[in-house]
């Protein structure tokens, strides 16, 4: 009998993980297209004007933040729904893709009573959450 990886041990988890990766990735791509459209067509106001950015193009990101021209860290959320910050929101959706997939995988592992894998996936979620929180940044 041939081994069929699509029906073997763990195939249900792999399929669920892949399904979430696909859906959340496409949601992020769609959000990026919508945000770009809003930005280009000026359908929403900008939090930082194009002229301001163009006039300060020579500055690094730290200097832009120090001068109060652009928000720092999670401050961009306060500027929603401005068109330029919608692009960051779309990137946030894309960056949540592995977390969403790990949540689904954790649930699938829990249903199968694979507690070691539940623990591993939950630890990965915690590590990603801590990384995105900025707890260990200056």
Short mmCIF file of C-alpha atoms in Angstrom, two decimals:
data_model
loop_
_atom_site.label_atom_id
_atom_site.label_comp_id
_atom_site.label_asym_id
_atom_site.label_seq_id
_atom_site.Cartn_x
_atom_site.Cartn_y
_atom_site.Cartn_z
CA UNK A 1 0.00 0.00 0.00
CA UNK A 2 1.37 3.39 -1.00
CA UNK A 3 1.67 6.17 1.54
CA UNK A 4 -0.59 9.09 0.69
CA UNK A 5 0.56 12.21 2.58
CA UNK A 6 -2.77 13.97 1.98
CA UNK A 7 -4.62 11.41 4.13
CA UNK A 8 -1.91 10.46 6.63
CA UNK A 9 -1.32 11.42 10.23
CA UNK A 10 -1.60 15.19 10.58
CA UNK A 11 -3.21 15.83 7.19
CA UNK A 12 -6.25 17.44 8.83
CA UNK A 13 -4.05 19.90 10.70
CA UNK A 14 -1.98 20.65 7.60
CA UNK A 15 -5.10 21.31 5.52
CA UNK A 16 -6.64 23.56 8.18
CA UNK A 17 -3.34 25.43 8.57
CA UNK A 18 -3.01 25.88 4.80
CA UNK A 19 -6.63 26.99 4.45
CA UNK A 20 -6.15 29.72 7.07
CA UNK A 21 -2.84 30.81 5.53
CA UNK A 22 -4.55 31.17 2.17
CA UNK A 23 -7.60 33.05 3.45
CA UNK A 24 -5.77 35.47 5.73
CA UNK A 25 -3.10 36.09 3.08
CA UNK A 26 -5.73 36.93 0.49
CA UNK A 27 -7.52 39.17 3.01
CA UNK A 28 -4.23 41.02 3.57
CA UNK A 29 -3.61 41.39 -0.15
CA UNK A 30 -7.15 42.66 -0.70
CA UNK A 31 -6.77 45.08 2.22
CA UNK A 32 -3.50 46.33 0.67
CA UNK A 33 -5.19 46.95 -2.68
CA UNK A 34 -8.08 48.79 -1.00
CA UNK A 35 -5.72 50.89 1.13
CA UNK A 36 -3.59 51.76 -1.90
CA UNK A 37 -6.70 52.74 -3.86
CA UNK A 38 -7.87 55.00 -1.02
CA UNK A 39 -4.40 56.54 -0.83
CA UNK A 40 -3.94 57.16 -4.55
CA UNK A 41 -7.45 58.48 -5.16
CA UNK A 42 -7.41 60.60 -1.97
CA UNK A 43 -10.65 59.02 -0.78
CA UNK A 44 -9.55 59.50 2.83
CA UNK A 45 -7.32 62.15 4.38
CA UNK A 46 -3.65 61.40 5.03
CA UNK A 47 -2.10 61.49 8.49
CA UNK A 48 1.18 62.70 6.96
CA UNK A 49 1.00 64.82 3.84
CA UNK A 50 2.86 63.78 0.71
CA UNK A 51 4.60 67.18 0.71
CA UNK A 52 5.79 66.67 4.28
CA UNK A 53 7.25 63.26 3.50
CA UNK A 54 8.81 64.50 0.26
CA UNK A 55 10.35 67.48 2.09
CA UNK A 56 11.88 65.22 4.72
CA UNK A 57 12.87 62.34 2.44
CA UNK A 58 16.53 62.70 3.42
CA UNK A 59 15.79 61.93 7.08
CA UNK A 60 15.92 58.49 8.63
CA UNK A 61 12.95 56.90 10.35
CA UNK A 62 14.26 57.76 13.84
CA UNK A 63 14.60 61.43 12.91
CA UNK A 64 11.09 61.51 11.38
CA UNK A 65 9.70 60.12 14.63
CA UNK A 66 11.82 62.48 16.77
CA UNK A 67 10.47 65.49 14.86
CA UNK A 68 6.90 64.25 15.25
CA UNK A 69 6.37 63.89 11.51
CA UNK A 70 5.39 60.23 11.59
CA UNK A 71 3.97 58.07 14.39
CA UNK A 72 6.10 55.57 16.27
CA UNK A 73 5.37 51.97 17.19
CA UNK A 74 1.67 51.26 17.59
CA UNK A 75 0.74 54.99 17.49
CA UNK A 76 -0.31 54.50 13.86
CA UNK A 77 -3.53 52.90 15.13
CA UNK A 78 -4.59 56.31 16.52
CA UNK A 79 -4.47 57.72 12.98
CA UNK A 80 -6.91 55.23 11.46
CA UNK A 81 -8.78 55.49 9.15
CA UNK A 82 -6.37 57.83 7.35
CA UNK A 83 -5.43 56.46 3.95
CA UNK A 84 -1.70 56.11 4.61
CA UNK A 85 -2.25 54.29 7.90
CA UNK A 86 -4.67 51.86 6.23
CA UNK A 87 -1.62 50.51 4.42
CA UNK A 88 -0.03 49.71 7.77
CA UNK A 89 -3.26 48.06 8.88
CA UNK A 90 -3.13 45.87 5.76
CA UNK A 91 0.44 44.88 6.64
CA UNK A 92 -0.73 44.09 10.17
CA UNK A 93 -3.32 41.72 8.71
CA UNK A 94 -0.62 40.03 6.65
CA UNK A 95 1.66 39.75 9.67
CA UNK A 96 -1.12 38.03 11.63
CA UNK A 97 -1.30 35.23 9.06
CA UNK A 98 0.98 32.77 10.90
CA UNK A 99 -0.69 33.55 14.24
CA UNK A 100 -4.16 32.84 12.84
CA UNK A 101 -2.91 29.60 11.30
CA UNK A 102 -1.27 28.56 14.58
CA UNK A 103 -4.51 29.21 16.48
CA UNK A 104 -6.37 26.91 14.09
CA UNK A 105 -3.60 24.30 14.30
CA UNK A 106 -3.67 24.48 18.11
CA UNK A 107 -7.41 23.79 18.10
CA UNK A 108 -6.92 20.87 15.71
CA UNK A 109 -4.14 19.45 17.89
CA UNK A 110 -6.35 19.84 20.95
CA UNK A 111 -9.19 17.92 19.26
CA UNK A 112 -6.70 15.13 18.49
CA UNK A 113 -5.35 15.26 22.06
CA UNK A 114 -1.82 15.93 20.79
CA UNK A 115 -0.98 18.00 23.85
CA UNK A 116 2.72 18.35 23.06
CA UNK A 117 1.85 19.99 19.73
CA UNK A 118 -0.77 22.17 21.44
CA UNK A 119 1.91 23.40 23.82
CA UNK A 120 4.43 23.99 21.03
CA UNK A 121 1.95 25.96 18.92
CA UNK A 122 0.77 28.01 21.92
CA UNK A 123 4.39 28.86 22.78
CA UNK A 124 4.91 29.97 19.18
CA UNK A 125 1.82 32.20 19.43
CA UNK A 126 3.11 33.75 22.66
CA UNK A 127 6.56 34.37 21.15
CA UNK A 128 5.01 36.04 18.10
CA UNK A 129 2.69 38.14 20.30
CA UNK A 130 5.60 39.30 22.45
CA UNK A 131 7.64 40.11 19.34
CA UNK A 132 4.87 42.20 17.80
CA UNK A 133 4.13 43.98 21.09
CA UNK A 134 7.52 45.66 21.14
CA UNK A 135 8.07 44.76 24.80
CA UNK A 136 11.80 44.26 24.30
CA UNK A 137 12.45 47.34 22.18
CA UNK A 138 13.97 50.49 23.57
#
